[in-house]
């Protein structure tokens, strides 16, 4: 009892104090919260570099990445970190459209020493390995300002790659803020120089020779050149020719003569080497008793007697001679198509093929103003 009374007295006193404090605070005016202190951001080396580049070129900086456009160029820059410290800055600038040169530029490795005929120059080819569809266009692109800037980048130790789609760079972050930011700005400015140089390139020499041959034929035969196609409006029908880029440095010249009037017989003819293409017609290969002709061509058609009658000895000789100059040959009732596995740029060679196609058409097709067959 002696212990309980002091405890009860203490509880009573504390309760009274808390009751008065609560009443006082209930009537007290509300005070605004004190302002929060802004935590100062710690800018790492990576942040400093990316922020500087983003501000200089109007790009968006988000954590470890900078993206956006500089004119028509699309820019992507990223930092490769190790913990909180950057190790490498990787940047790529993508061109608004393909350069269309089949271009590949890489640094030469220790085992890929320069030798042979230079694509650009001895100095440039000693540093870079250059591949392109047309060497003259690669030389035109890389021998002036754009090439000088690439050489500058190589001398600074930048690791570069260039192709039809864009220019990329990797730079060691150990260079520090100023030199790393300079490298990334160099990337953007060099890509701009490449696009400008591409716009000023002339036609490739090979393409120009083909165009000149087409123009000469068009002038001689009353035709026209539309873009990269030759169009001839002949008595036998319309002839169209163009050169396709197949792959690598392989080209294919195609010539198609659409007859003014279709053949009066169902005749289909092609090279024996292309027999798999004609096999889908599932017809018998007609033999005409001419060993040289039969070894060279597959012939489908009906009525059989009429088909054999159409392909007389003179026409067989013309067709065999023509086959020696081409890599593909397809004759149907409506057209004759030839293919040559190269870019025909010689006016005489092209003209000889046109003449041969017209001779075949004259032998087979009723001409304008001529109603009956042959």
Coordinates of C-alpha atoms in Angstrom, one line a residue:
X1 CA 0.0 0.0 0.0
X2 CA 2.8 2.3 0.7
X3 CA 4.2 1.7 -2.8
X4 CA 0.9 1.9 -4.6
X5 CA -0.1 5.4 -3.4
X6 CA 3.0 7.2 -4.8
X7 CA 2.4 5.4 -8.2
X8 CA -1.2 6.5 -8.4
X9 CA -0.2 10.0 -7.5
X10 CA 2.4 10.1 -10.4
X11 CA -0.1 8.8 -12.9
X12 CA -2.7 11.3 -11.9
X13 CA -0.2 14.2 -12.2
X14 CA 1.1 13.1 -15.7
X15 CA -2.5 12.6 -16.9
X16 CA -3.4 16.2 -15.9
X17 CA -0.3 17.6 -17.7
X18 CA -1.1 15.7 -20.9
X19 CA -4.8 16.8 -20.8
X20 CA -3.8 20.5 -20.5
X21 CA -1.2 20.1 -23.3
X22 CA -3.8 18.5 -25.7
X23 CA -6.3 21.3 -25.1
X24 CA -3.7 23.9 -25.8
X25 CA -2.4 22.3 -29.0
X26 CA -6.0 21.9 -30.3
X27 CA -6.5 25.7 -30.2
X28 CA -3.0 26.6 -31.6
X29 CA -2.8 28.0 -35.1
X30 CA -1.4 25.7 -37.9
X31 CA 2.2 26.5 -38.9
X32 CA 3.6 25.7 -42.4
X33 CA 6.0 22.8 -42.7
X34 CA 9.6 23.9 -42.9
X35 CA 11.0 23.8 -46.5
X36 CA 12.7 20.6 -47.7
X37 CA 16.3 20.8 -48.4
X38 CA 17.1 19.8 -52.1
X39 CA 19.7 17.1 -52.2
X40 CA 22.5 18.2 -54.5
X41 CA 23.1 15.7 -57.4
X42 CA 26.5 14.2 -57.7
X43 CA 27.4 14.4 -61.4
X44 CA 29.7 11.5 -62.4
X45 CA 32.1 11.8 -65.3
X46 CA 29.5 10.0 -67.5
X47 CA 26.8 12.5 -66.6
X48 CA 29.1 15.5 -67.3
X49 CA 30.0 14.2 -70.8
X50 CA 26.5 13.3 -71.8
X51 CA 25.0 16.5 -70.4
X52 CA 27.5 18.6 -72.3
X53 CA 26.9 16.8 -75.6
X54 CA 23.1 16.9 -75.2
X55 CA 23.1 20.6 -74.5
X56 CA 25.5 21.4 -77.4
X57 CA 23.3 19.6 -79.9
X58 CA 19.8 19.8 -78.6
X59 CA 19.5 16.2 -77.6
X60 CA 17.7 14.4 -74.7
X61 CA 19.7 13.1 -71.8
X62 CA 18.1 10.4 -69.8
X63 CA 20.3 8.6 -67.2
X64 CA 23.1 6.9 -69.2
X65 CA 21.7 7.6 -72.7
X66 CA 21.5 10.6 -75.1
X67 CA 19.1 10.4 -78.0
X68 CA 17.5 12.7 -80.5
X69 CA 18.0 14.3 -83.9
X70 CA 20.5 16.7 -85.3
X71 CA 18.9 17.8 -88.5
X72 CA 18.0 14.6 -90.4
X73 CA 20.5 12.5 -88.5
X74 CA 19.4 10.2 -85.7
X75 CA 21.8 10.2 -82.7
X76 CA 22.1 7.5 -80.0
X77 CA 24.9 7.7 -77.4
X78 CA 25.2 5.5 -74.4
X79 CA 27.7 5.0 -71.6
X80 CA 28.9 1.6 -70.6
X81 CA 29.4 1.8 -66.8
X82 CA 31.3 -0.2 -64.2
X83 CA 29.5 0.6 -61.0
X84 CA 29.1 4.4 -60.9
X85 CA 32.1 5.0 -63.2
X86 CA 31.9 5.0 -67.1
X87 CA 34.2 2.7 -69.0
X88 CA 33.3 3.4 -72.6
X89 CA 31.1 5.9 -74.5
X90 CA 29.4 4.3 -77.5
X91 CA 27.7 6.4 -80.2
X92 CA 26.0 5.9 -83.5
X93 CA 24.7 8.4 -85.9
X94 CA 22.2 7.0 -88.4
X95 CA 21.8 8.6 -91.9
X96 CA 18.3 9.7 -93.0
X97 CA 18.5 7.2 -95.9
X98 CA 21.0 4.5 -97.0
X99 CA 24.1 5.8 -98.8
X100 CA 23.4 3.2 -101.4
X101 CA 27.1 2.4 -102.0
X102 CA 27.3 -1.1 -100.4
X103 CA 30.0 0.6 -98.3
X104 CA 31.9 -1.0 -95.4
X105 CA 34.8 0.8 -93.6
X106 CA 36.7 -0.8 -90.8
X107 CA 40.1 -0.3 -89.0
X108 CA 42.7 -2.6 -90.3
X109 CA 43.8 -5.1 -87.7
X110 CA 47.4 -6.3 -87.1
X111 CA 46.8 -9.3 -89.3
X112 CA 45.2 -7.3 -92.1
X113 CA 48.0 -5.2 -93.5
X114 CA 47.4 -2.9 -96.5
X115 CA 48.6 -4.0 -99.9
X116 CA 47.7 -3.7 -103.5
X117 CA 45.8 -1.0 -105.3
X118 CA 44.3 1.7 -103.0
X119 CA 40.6 2.4 -103.0
X120 CA 41.0 5.9 -101.6
X121 CA 44.7 6.6 -101.1
X122 CA 47.8 4.9 -99.8
X123 CA 47.5 6.8 -96.5
X124 CA 43.8 6.2 -96.0
X125 CA 43.9 2.6 -97.0
X126 CA 46.8 2.0 -94.7
X127 CA 44.5 2.9 -91.8
X128 CA 41.1 1.7 -93.0
X129 CA 39.9 -1.3 -95.0
X130 CA 37.3 0.0 -97.5
X131 CA 34.8 -2.0 -99.5
X132 CA 32.2 -0.6 -101.9
X133 CA 30.2 -1.6 -104.9
X134 CA 31.9 1.1 -107.0
X135 CA 35.5 2.1 -106.0
X136 CA 35.2 5.4 -107.8
X137 CA 32.2 6.4 -105.6
X138 CA 34.0 5.3 -102.4
X139 CA 37.0 7.4 -103.5
X140 CA 34.8 10.4 -104.2
X141 CA 33.1 10.1 -100.8
X142 CA 36.2 9.6 -98.7
X143 CA 39.0 11.5 -100.4
X144 CA 37.8 15.0 -99.4
X145 CA 36.5 16.6 -96.2
X146 CA 34.7 13.5 -94.9
X147 CA 37.8 11.3 -95.4
X148 CA 40.0 13.9 -93.7
X149 CA 37.8 13.9 -90.6
X150 CA 37.8 10.1 -90.5
X151 CA 41.6 10.2 -90.6
X152 CA 41.6 12.8 -87.7
X153 CA 39.4 10.5 -85.7
X154 CA 41.7 7.5 -86.3
X155 CA 44.7 9.7 -85.2
X156 CA 42.9 10.4 -82.0
X157 CA 42.4 6.7 -81.2
X158 CA 38.7 6.5 -81.9
X159 CA 37.4 3.1 -83.0
X160 CA 35.2 3.7 -86.0
X161 CA 32.8 1.8 -88.2
X162 CA 31.0 3.2 -91.3
X163 CA 28.5 1.6 -93.6
X164 CA 25.5 2.6 -95.7
X165 CA 23.3 3.1 -92.6
X166 CA 25.5 5.1 -90.3
X167 CA 28.7 6.0 -88.5
X168 CA 29.6 4.6 -85.1
X169 CA 32.3 5.3 -82.5
X170 CA 33.6 3.9 -79.3
X171 CA 35.8 5.9 -77.0
X172 CA 37.5 5.1 -73.7
X173 CA 36.1 7.2 -70.8
X174 CA 39.5 7.3 -69.3
X175 CA 40.2 10.3 -71.7
X176 CA 38.2 12.5 -69.3
X177 CA 35.3 14.8 -69.7
X178 CA 36.7 17.3 -72.3
X179 CA 38.2 14.7 -74.7
X180 CA 35.3 12.3 -74.4
X181 CA 32.8 15.1 -75.2
X182 CA 34.9 16.2 -78.1
X183 CA 34.9 12.7 -79.5
X184 CA 31.1 12.5 -79.4
X185 CA 30.8 15.9 -81.1
X186 CA 33.3 14.8 -83.7
X187 CA 31.0 11.8 -84.4
X188 CA 28.0 14.0 -85.2
X189 CA 30.0 16.5 -87.3
X190 CA 31.7 13.8 -89.3
X191 CA 28.4 12.1 -90.1
X192 CA 27.1 15.4 -91.3
X193 CA 30.2 15.7 -93.6
X194 CA 29.5 12.2 -95.0
X195 CA 25.9 13.0 -95.9
X196 CA 27.0 16.2 -97.5
X197 CA 29.7 14.4 -99.5
X198 CA 27.2 11.7 -100.6
X199 CA 24.8 14.3 -102.0
X200 CA 27.6 15.6 -104.3
X201 CA 28.7 12.2 -105.7
X202 CA 28.5 11.7 -109.5
X203 CA 27.1 8.6 -111.1
X204 CA 29.4 5.6 -110.8
X205 CA 31.7 5.2 -113.9
X206 CA 30.1 1.9 -114.7
X207 CA 26.6 3.3 -114.4
X208 CA 27.5 6.3 -116.5
X209 CA 28.9 4.0 -119.3
X210 CA 25.6 2.1 -119.3
X211 CA 23.6 5.3 -119.4
X212 CA 25.7 6.6 -122.3
X213 CA 25.1 3.3 -124.3
X214 CA 21.4 3.5 -123.6
X215 CA 21.3 7.1 -124.7
X216 CA 23.2 6.3 -128.0
X217 CA 20.8 3.5 -128.8
X218 CA 17.8 5.6 -127.9
X219 CA 19.0 8.3 -130.3
X220 CA 19.7 5.9 -133.1
X221 CA 16.4 3.9 -132.8
X222 CA 14.0 6.7 -131.8
X223 CA 13.7 5.6 -128.2
X224 CA 14.2 7.2 -124.8
X225 CA 15.9 6.7 -121.5
X226 CA 13.7 7.0 -118.4
X227 CA 15.8 6.9 -115.2
X228 CA 18.0 3.9 -115.6
X229 CA 15.8 2.1 -118.2
X230 CA 16.1 2.1 -122.0
X231 CA 12.8 2.1 -123.9
X232 CA 12.6 1.5 -127.6
X233 CA 9.3 1.6 -129.5
X234 CA 10.1 -0.7 -132.4
X235 CA 8.1 -2.1 -135.3
X236 CA 8.2 -5.5 -133.6
X237 CA 7.1 -4.2 -130.2
X238 CA 8.3 -2.4 -127.1
X239 CA 11.8 -3.2 -125.9
X240 CA 12.9 -2.3 -122.3
X241 CA 16.4 -2.8 -121.0
X242 CA 18.0 -2.1 -117.6
X243 CA 20.9 -3.3 -115.4
X244 CA 20.2 -4.9 -112.0
X245 CA 22.6 -5.1 -109.1
X246 CA 22.4 -8.7 -108.0
X247 CA 24.8 -9.0 -105.0
X248 CA 28.3 -8.0 -104.1
X249 CA 29.8 -6.7 -107.3
X250 CA 27.6 -8.8 -109.6
X251 CA 25.3 -7.2 -112.1
X252 CA 22.8 -8.5 -114.6
X253 CA 21.5 -6.8 -117.8
X254 CA 18.0 -7.6 -118.8
X255 CA 16.4 -7.0 -122.2
X256 CA 12.7 -7.7 -122.7
X257 CA 10.9 -7.3 -126.0
X258 CA 7.1 -7.4 -125.7
X259 CA 5.7 -8.4 -129.1
X260 CA 3.3 -6.0 -130.8
X261 CA 1.1 -9.0 -131.5
X262 CA 1.3 -12.4 -129.7
X263 CA 2.4 -15.5 -131.4
X264 CA -0.3 -17.5 -133.2
X265 CA 1.1 -20.7 -131.6
X266 CA 1.7 -21.7 -128.0
X267 CA 5.5 -21.7 -128.1
X268 CA 7.7 -21.6 -125.1
X269 CA 11.5 -21.9 -125.5
X270 CA 14.4 -21.6 -123.1
X271 CA 18.0 -22.8 -122.5
X272 CA 18.7 -26.4 -121.5
X273 CA 20.6 -24.9 -118.5
X274 CA 17.4 -23.4 -117.3
X275 CA 15.3 -26.5 -117.8
X276 CA 14.2 -26.6 -114.2
X277 CA 12.3 -23.4 -114.7
X278 CA 10.4 -24.8 -117.7
X279 CA 9.8 -28.2 -116.1
X280 CA 6.9 -26.6 -114.2
X281 CA 4.9 -26.6 -117.5
X282 CA 5.0 -30.4 -117.5
X283 CA 5.2 -30.7 -121.2
X284 CA 7.4 -32.8 -123.5
X285 CA 10.6 -31.2 -124.7
X286 CA 10.2 -31.2 -128.4
X287 CA 13.1 -32.4 -130.5
X288 CA 13.6 -30.8 -133.9
X289 CA 16.3 -33.1 -135.2
X290 CA 19.0 -30.4 -135.1
X291 CA 21.6 -31.7 -132.6
X292 CA 23.2 -28.3 -131.9
X293 CA 19.8 -26.7 -131.4
X294 CA 18.3 -29.5 -129.3
X295 CA 21.4 -29.5 -127.0
X296 CA 21.0 -25.8 -126.5
X297 CA 17.3 -25.3 -126.0
X298 CA 14.2 -26.9 -124.5
X299 CA 11.1 -26.4 -126.6
X300 CA 7.5 -26.7 -125.4
X301 CA 4.4 -26.0 -127.4
X302 CA 1.4 -27.2 -129.3
X303 CA 0.2 -28.1 -131.8
X304 CA 3.5 -29.9 -132.1
X305 CA 3.6 -29.8 -135.9
X306 CA 2.9 -26.1 -136.1
X307 CA 5.6 -25.4 -133.5
X308 CA 8.2 -27.4 -135.4
X309 CA 7.2 -25.6 -138.6
X310 CA 7.7 -22.2 -137.1
X311 CA 11.3 -22.9 -135.9
X312 CA 12.9 -23.4 -139.3
X313 CA 16.6 -23.9 -140.0
X314 CA 17.3 -20.2 -140.4
X315 CA 15.6 -19.3 -137.1
X316 CA 17.3 -22.2 -135.3
X317 CA 20.7 -20.9 -136.5
X318 CA 19.8 -17.3 -135.3
X319 CA 18.7 -18.6 -131.9
X320 CA 21.8 -20.8 -131.4
X321 CA 24.1 -17.8 -132.2
X322 CA 22.1 -15.6 -129.9
X323 CA 22.3 -18.1 -127.0
X324 CA 26.1 -17.9 -127.1
X325 CA 25.9 -14.2 -126.0
X326 CA 23.5 -14.5 -123.1
X327 CA 23.1 -16.3 -119.8
X328 CA 19.3 -16.6 -119.8
X329 CA 16.8 -16.9 -122.6
X330 CA 13.0 -17.1 -122.3
X331 CA 10.6 -17.0 -125.2
X332 CA 6.8 -17.1 -124.6
X333 CA 3.9 -16.3 -126.9
X334 CA 4.0 -12.6 -125.8
X335 CA 7.6 -11.7 -125.2
X336 CA 11.3 -12.5 -125.5
X337 CA 13.5 -11.9 -122.5
X338 CA 17.3 -12.2 -122.4
X339 CA 19.7 -11.9 -119.4
X340 CA 23.5 -11.3 -119.3
X341 CA 25.4 -11.7 -116.1
X342 CA 27.2 -8.4 -116.4
X343 CA 26.6 -4.8 -116.8
X344 CA 26.6 -4.3 -120.6
X345 CA 28.1 -0.9 -121.1
X346 CA 29.4 -1.4 -124.7
X347 CA 27.0 0.2 -127.2
X348 CA 27.8 -2.2 -130.0
X349 CA 27.4 -5.3 -127.8
X350 CA 24.0 -4.0 -126.6
X351 CA 23.0 -3.0 -130.1
X352 CA 23.8 -6.5 -131.4
X353 CA 21.5 -8.1 -128.9
X354 CA 18.7 -5.7 -129.8
X355 CA 19.2 -6.5 -133.5
X356 CA 19.1 -10.3 -132.8
X357 CA 15.9 -9.9 -130.7
X358 CA 14.3 -8.0 -133.6
X359 CA 15.3 -10.7 -136.0
X360 CA 13.7 -13.4 -133.9
X361 CA 10.6 -11.4 -133.5
X362 CA 10.4 -10.8 -137.3
X363 CA 10.7 -14.5 -137.9
X364 CA 7.9 -15.4 -135.5
X365 CA 5.5 -12.5 -135.1
X366 CA 3.1 -10.7 -137.4
X367 CA 4.2 -7.1 -137.7
X368 CA 2.2 -4.0 -137.4
X369 CA 0.0 -3.6 -140.4
X370 CA 0.4 -7.3 -141.3
X371 CA -2.6 -9.3 -140.4
X372 CA -1.7 -12.9 -141.3
X373 CA 1.0 -14.9 -139.6
X374 CA 4.3 -14.6 -141.4

